[in-house]
Amino acid sequence: MSSTMVDKTLAEMLCLNDLIGTLDPERMADLLAPEIPDMVQPIIEEITKKSDGEEILNASEKSLLQKGLEGIAKSDQFQRSIGRSFIIDLTKDIQKNIQQILDLNSCVVNQMTSNKKKLVDLFLTVGSAEFRFLEVSGFWFGLLLGVPQMILNAYYINAWTLSIGGLIVGLATNWLALKCCFEPLYPTKYGPFTFQGIFLKRQAVVSAEFSKFFAVRLLQAKRLFNSVFTNPITRKNFRSLFTQNILKTIKEQSRGLFELNNELQIKIRMGVEKAMKKAIPKSLEKSYDYIDKTCDIETNLRESMKAVPPKKFEQVLHPIFEEDEIILIVAGGALGLLAGLLQHYVVKKFPFS
């Protein structure tokens, strides 16, 4: 259900490349350069600590590695220059590779499946008018369709006029109610009256409610980065990107004093992986407010939803009803049949004449 919604709305109405492209790498450097020591120092510690009683790196490797990273981890002067350069390059790489770094579908679906109340809250908010209509329409459609049944029962008093009639009325009532929610797609004149699906008439309102819900409860920067770090695929891609920038910085700062061989690169990747468990995510928190404000997902999503044609907008909520449409219609029929049988029993048990 939530996957269908993401595929047919967010995937088409939110362009990750455009949103992340609004971030200023220089501003990200202002926010995160001071966090460089916290991000990098744990990496140094992880790749140089003992493992099974032996040093991961020998003394020569540790000396060379610390020469390459001490500018970032210890020196304020290097932090202001090399640290900023590191964050700027990392931000630009993330912008170029955002589709590999963030899986929007996985981010939303995982949140909704782990906390189903969010999905319920979303549709109670976005589809409130439609749900109220389904409730009220049962009475009016039932009354309208029940009149012929009443007339028929006046002349043919037997079990099937009430029970079968109740079944037909129940099926027709829910079917008509669902049709009225999503059809006609476009304003259509019938004589002096103009009709359009209830949900489609509320496109501007629904767009505002839908976008606010997602921006506040599902797509905040902290939730997006949590998805990056917990999804095995995106976590691996982020680790690779972060590691590449670390290796680049080491190479530049070592000024060719040593070559980063494959063995050393593997050890550094191990350190980055361990640092991603706490140090890197915690440091990135400093940028969350800026990312949320700059990307402004609520406004971008709202305007995109308001601009789409009714046929595409209908796919925001209709797929959810479609998945259970048969159940809703059959349930209406079953209740109508049950009510008809009960009416027949009452009429037989307590005749009015």
XYZ file of C-alpha atoms in Angstrom:
353
model
C 0.000 0.000 0.000
C 2.650 2.577 1.060
C 4.965 1.371 -1.708
C 2.239 1.993 -4.307
C 1.738 5.497 -3.003
C 5.467 6.310 -3.104
C 5.846 4.957 -6.632
C 2.918 6.973 -7.964
C 3.371 10.235 -6.067
C 6.692 10.978 -4.397
C 8.803 9.327 -7.075
C 7.187 11.476 -9.762
C 6.577 14.716 -7.874
C 9.804 15.069 -5.898
C 13.070 15.363 -7.816
C 15.847 14.438 -5.404
C 18.524 15.844 -7.691
C 16.843 19.252 -7.778
C 16.184 19.322 -4.026
C 19.694 18.323 -2.969
C 21.074 20.589 -5.657
C 19.755 23.598 -3.711
C 22.271 22.949 -0.922
C 25.266 25.264 -0.894
C 28.489 23.272 -0.377
C 30.118 26.371 1.142
C 27.345 26.665 3.725
C 27.601 22.943 4.479
C 31.318 23.489 5.078
C 30.522 26.329 7.506
C 28.352 23.950 9.505
C 30.389 20.749 9.325
C 34.049 21.794 9.126
C 34.161 22.230 12.928
C 32.911 18.640 13.190
C 35.808 17.235 11.157
C 37.899 16.235 14.205
C 34.957 14.291 15.646
C 34.268 12.601 12.302
C 37.864 11.730 11.463
C 39.491 11.007 14.798
C 37.355 7.889 15.451
C 38.387 6.625 12.016
C 42.048 6.967 12.934
C 41.423 5.217 16.241
C 39.476 2.375 14.656
C 42.018 1.593 11.957
C 44.989 1.734 14.289
C 43.671 -0.120 17.339
C 44.574 -3.701 18.206
C 42.650 -6.598 16.739
C 43.074 -10.118 18.159
C 46.150 -8.961 20.008
C 47.832 -7.490 16.957
C 48.039 -3.987 15.560
C 45.870 -3.458 12.488
C 48.533 -1.114 11.117
C 52.235 -1.410 11.694
C 54.189 1.499 13.151
C 55.241 2.799 9.747
C 51.711 2.758 8.371
C 50.339 4.511 11.460
C 52.958 7.238 11.218
C 52.232 7.873 7.562
C 48.469 7.768 8.071
C 48.517 10.253 10.937
C 50.667 12.623 8.898
C 47.989 12.546 6.232
C 45.082 13.136 8.633
C 46.501 15.265 11.429
C 45.711 18.422 9.478
C 42.029 17.560 9.581
C 41.837 16.044 13.036
C 44.140 18.288 15.098
C 45.076 21.577 13.484
C 42.638 24.490 13.479
C 44.412 25.968 10.519
C 44.023 22.801 8.472
C 40.481 22.403 9.699
C 39.582 25.777 8.230
C 41.207 25.021 4.885
C 41.497 21.285 4.225
C 38.490 20.513 6.412
C 36.301 22.889 4.419
C 37.610 21.463 1.166
C 36.767 17.961 2.367
C 33.148 18.905 3.240
C 32.674 20.861 0.008
C 33.894 17.941 -2.108
C 31.819 15.463 -0.094
C 28.669 17.588 -0.497
C 29.187 17.882 -4.246
C 29.705 14.129 -4.539
C 26.516 13.471 -2.578
C 24.616 15.835 -4.877
C 25.926 14.030 -7.949
C 25.138 10.588 -6.557
C 21.992 11.226 -4.503
C 20.034 8.479 -6.291
C 22.573 5.925 -5.045
C 22.886 7.521 -1.601
C 19.174 7.827 -0.760
C 16.392 5.355 -1.585
C 13.250 7.447 -1.104
C 10.925 4.461 -1.519
C 12.730 2.462 1.138
C 12.893 5.477 3.470
C 9.115 6.031 3.443
C 7.974 2.406 3.263
C 10.204 1.303 6.140
C 8.869 4.073 8.369
C 5.265 3.241 7.571
C 5.631 -0.503 7.959
C 7.505 -0.161 11.240
C 4.942 2.318 12.565
C 1.605 1.615 10.894
C -0.040 4.432 12.823
C 1.710 6.848 10.455
C -0.004 5.296 7.465
C -3.372 5.388 9.225
C -2.838 9.009 10.272
C -1.891 9.962 6.718
C -5.089 8.657 5.163
C -7.294 9.926 7.960
C -5.788 13.354 7.305
C -5.653 13.344 3.510
C -8.853 11.369 2.920
C -10.959 12.796 5.751
C -13.617 14.256 3.444
C -13.822 11.055 1.393
C -14.210 8.891 4.486
C -16.986 11.145 5.791
C -18.695 10.962 2.415
C -18.557 7.153 2.453
C -20.190 7.182 5.866
C -22.967 9.658 5.000
C -23.609 8.388 1.459
C -24.610 5.003 2.854
C -27.742 6.573 4.280
C -28.707 8.667 1.241
C -27.896 6.088 -1.424
C -29.540 3.436 0.715
C -32.653 5.597 1.000
C -32.728 6.311 -2.731
C -32.249 2.687 -3.748
C -34.406 1.376 -0.951
C -37.603 3.060 -2.200
C -38.023 0.717 -5.213
C -37.317 -2.194 -2.894
C -40.027 -0.994 -0.510
C -42.553 -0.719 -3.344
C -41.643 -4.182 -4.613
C -41.989 -5.666 -1.151
C -45.483 -4.173 -0.830
C -46.677 -6.365 -3.700
C -44.415 -9.412 -3.396
C -43.948 -10.354 0.226
C -41.413 -13.168 0.303
C -37.881 -13.791 1.539
C -36.051 -12.785 -1.589
C -37.560 -9.299 -2.044
C -35.965 -8.095 1.191
C -32.824 -10.223 1.345
C -31.824 -10.085 -2.329
C -32.971 -6.483 -2.502
C -30.822 -5.690 0.527
C -27.864 -7.388 -1.138
C -28.286 -5.342 -4.327
C -28.769 -2.079 -2.437
C -25.698 -2.772 -0.271
C -23.500 -3.533 -3.280
C -24.771 -0.562 -5.270
C -24.471 1.896 -2.380
C -20.737 1.322 -1.772
C -19.987 1.088 -5.480
C -21.688 4.437 -6.153
C -19.970 6.063 -3.173
C -16.514 5.001 -4.393
C -17.332 6.181 -7.912
C -18.349 9.602 -6.612
C -15.030 9.987 -4.760
C -12.881 9.680 -7.879
C -15.132 10.250 -10.892
C -15.527 12.228 -13.058
C -11.847 13.120 -13.313
C -12.598 16.519 -14.789
C -15.532 18.894 -14.107
C -18.398 17.508 -16.182
C -21.744 19.139 -16.849
C -24.983 17.202 -16.496
C -27.698 19.649 -17.424
C -27.400 22.686 -15.148
C -25.134 20.811 -12.706
C -21.359 20.338 -12.792
C -19.851 17.274 -11.147
C -16.302 16.157 -10.342
C -14.913 13.496 -8.052
C -14.912 14.679 -4.429
C -11.224 13.911 -3.979
C -10.272 15.692 -7.207
C -12.218 18.827 -6.284
C -10.039 19.086 -3.174
C -6.713 18.930 -5.032
C -5.320 22.147 -3.525
C -6.337 21.211 0.032
C -5.136 17.612 -0.255
C -1.825 18.768 -1.727
C -1.216 20.995 1.292
C -2.172 18.297 3.817
C -0.218 15.561 2.061
C 2.978 17.605 1.648
C 2.911 18.860 5.236
C 2.485 15.346 6.597
C 5.424 14.020 4.599
C 7.714 16.971 5.270
C 7.121 16.922 9.019
C 6.734 13.232 9.784
C 8.598 11.276 7.108
C 11.075 13.320 5.105
C 12.974 15.429 7.609
C 16.750 15.448 7.136
C 17.289 13.311 10.244
C 14.939 10.625 8.878
C 16.509 10.742 5.421
C 20.021 10.285 6.812
C 18.794 7.564 9.156
C 17.560 5.734 6.065
C 20.919 6.260 4.361
C 22.749 4.681 7.301
C 20.320 1.807 7.954
C 19.603 0.677 4.386
C 22.364 -1.854 3.510
C 22.669 -0.656 -0.092
C 22.698 3.097 0.520
C 24.917 2.636 3.575
C 27.474 0.865 1.411
C 27.295 3.598 -1.237
C 27.708 6.388 1.330
C 30.616 4.576 2.933
C 32.281 4.263 -0.451
C 31.766 7.964 -1.192
C 33.026 9.056 2.214
C 36.022 6.745 1.959
C 36.953 8.071 -1.470
C 37.058 11.595 -0.099
C 39.119 10.493 2.907
C 41.621 8.757 0.637
C 41.773 11.804 -1.610
C 42.503 14.048 1.374
C 45.185 11.714 2.724
C 46.877 11.595 -0.646
C 46.828 15.376 -1.004
C 48.096 16.011 2.530
C 50.826 13.373 2.442
C 52.194 15.141 -0.665
C 53.193 11.864 -2.261
C 55.136 10.574 0.756
C 53.530 7.179 0.398
C 51.246 5.270 -1.901
C 47.838 4.180 -0.699
C 48.079 0.484 -1.470
C 45.050 -1.812 -1.565
C 45.664 -3.227 1.895
C 45.744 0.215 3.495
C 42.629 1.296 1.594
C 40.736 -1.752 2.864
C 41.743 -0.913 6.438
C 40.598 2.671 6.039
C 37.234 1.482 4.691
C 36.852 -0.670 7.807
C 37.488 2.407 9.924
C 34.940 4.454 8.021
C 32.341 1.703 8.441
C 32.840 1.742 12.209
C 32.770 5.537 12.368
C 29.431 5.516 10.518
C 27.800 3.808 13.484
C 27.973 6.949 15.608
C 30.590 9.627 14.860
C 29.538 10.575 11.320
C 25.741 10.530 11.884
C 26.112 12.581 15.069
C 28.310 15.163 13.333
C 25.890 15.505 10.422
C 23.122 16.544 12.836
C 24.571 20.057 12.755
C 23.377 20.416 9.170
C 19.828 19.076 9.566
C 18.074 22.405 10.155
C 19.811 23.972 7.177
C 18.952 21.027 4.918
C 15.275 21.043 5.955
C 14.951 24.790 5.450
C 16.806 24.893 2.125
C 15.252 21.836 0.479
C 11.789 22.900 1.743
C 10.196 19.601 0.820
C 6.759 20.735 1.964
C 6.559 23.640 -0.478
C 8.130 21.763 -3.384
C 5.870 18.739 -2.970
C 2.749 20.878 -2.483
C 3.331 22.933 -5.620
C 4.124 19.837 -7.683
C 0.927 18.109 -6.532
C -1.214 21.165 -7.216
C 0.175 21.411 -10.748
C -0.383 17.817 -11.903
C -3.474 16.991 -14.015
C -6.419 15.282 -12.250
C -5.666 11.906 -13.843
C -2.265 11.774 -12.170
C -3.439 13.398 -8.937
C -6.120 10.730 -8.578
C -3.344 8.192 -8.073
C -2.419 9.738 -4.723
C -5.314 8.137 -2.840
C -7.291 5.992 -5.282
C -4.780 3.066 -5.369
C -5.335 2.605 -1.639
C -9.103 2.251 -2.136
C -8.572 0.085 -5.232
C -6.591 -2.474 -3.243
C -9.615 -3.045 -0.964
C -12.386 -1.868 -3.295
C -13.870 -5.338 -3.776
C -13.831 -5.922 -0.035
C -15.659 -2.626 0.594
C -18.309 -3.402 -2.017
C -18.794 -7.014 -0.903
C -18.986 -5.900 2.736
C -21.764 -3.494 1.785
C -23.592 -6.269 -0.001
C -23.205 -8.654 2.937
C -24.553 -6.066 5.368
C -27.463 -5.336 2.993
C -28.275 -9.044 2.751
C -28.116 -9.409 6.521
C -30.380 -6.388 6.992
C -32.841 -7.775 4.438
C -33.035 -11.132 6.197
C -33.532 -9.394 9.522
C -36.335 -7.258 8.029
C -38.016 -10.360 6.612
C -37.841 -12.069 10.015
C -39.365 -9.022 11.759
C -42.159 -8.733 9.167
C -42.983 -12.441 9.488
C -42.748 -12.425 13.268
C -44.622 -9.199 13.848
C -47.000 -8.631 10.895
C -48.410 -5.113 10.625
C -51.800 -6.265 9.401
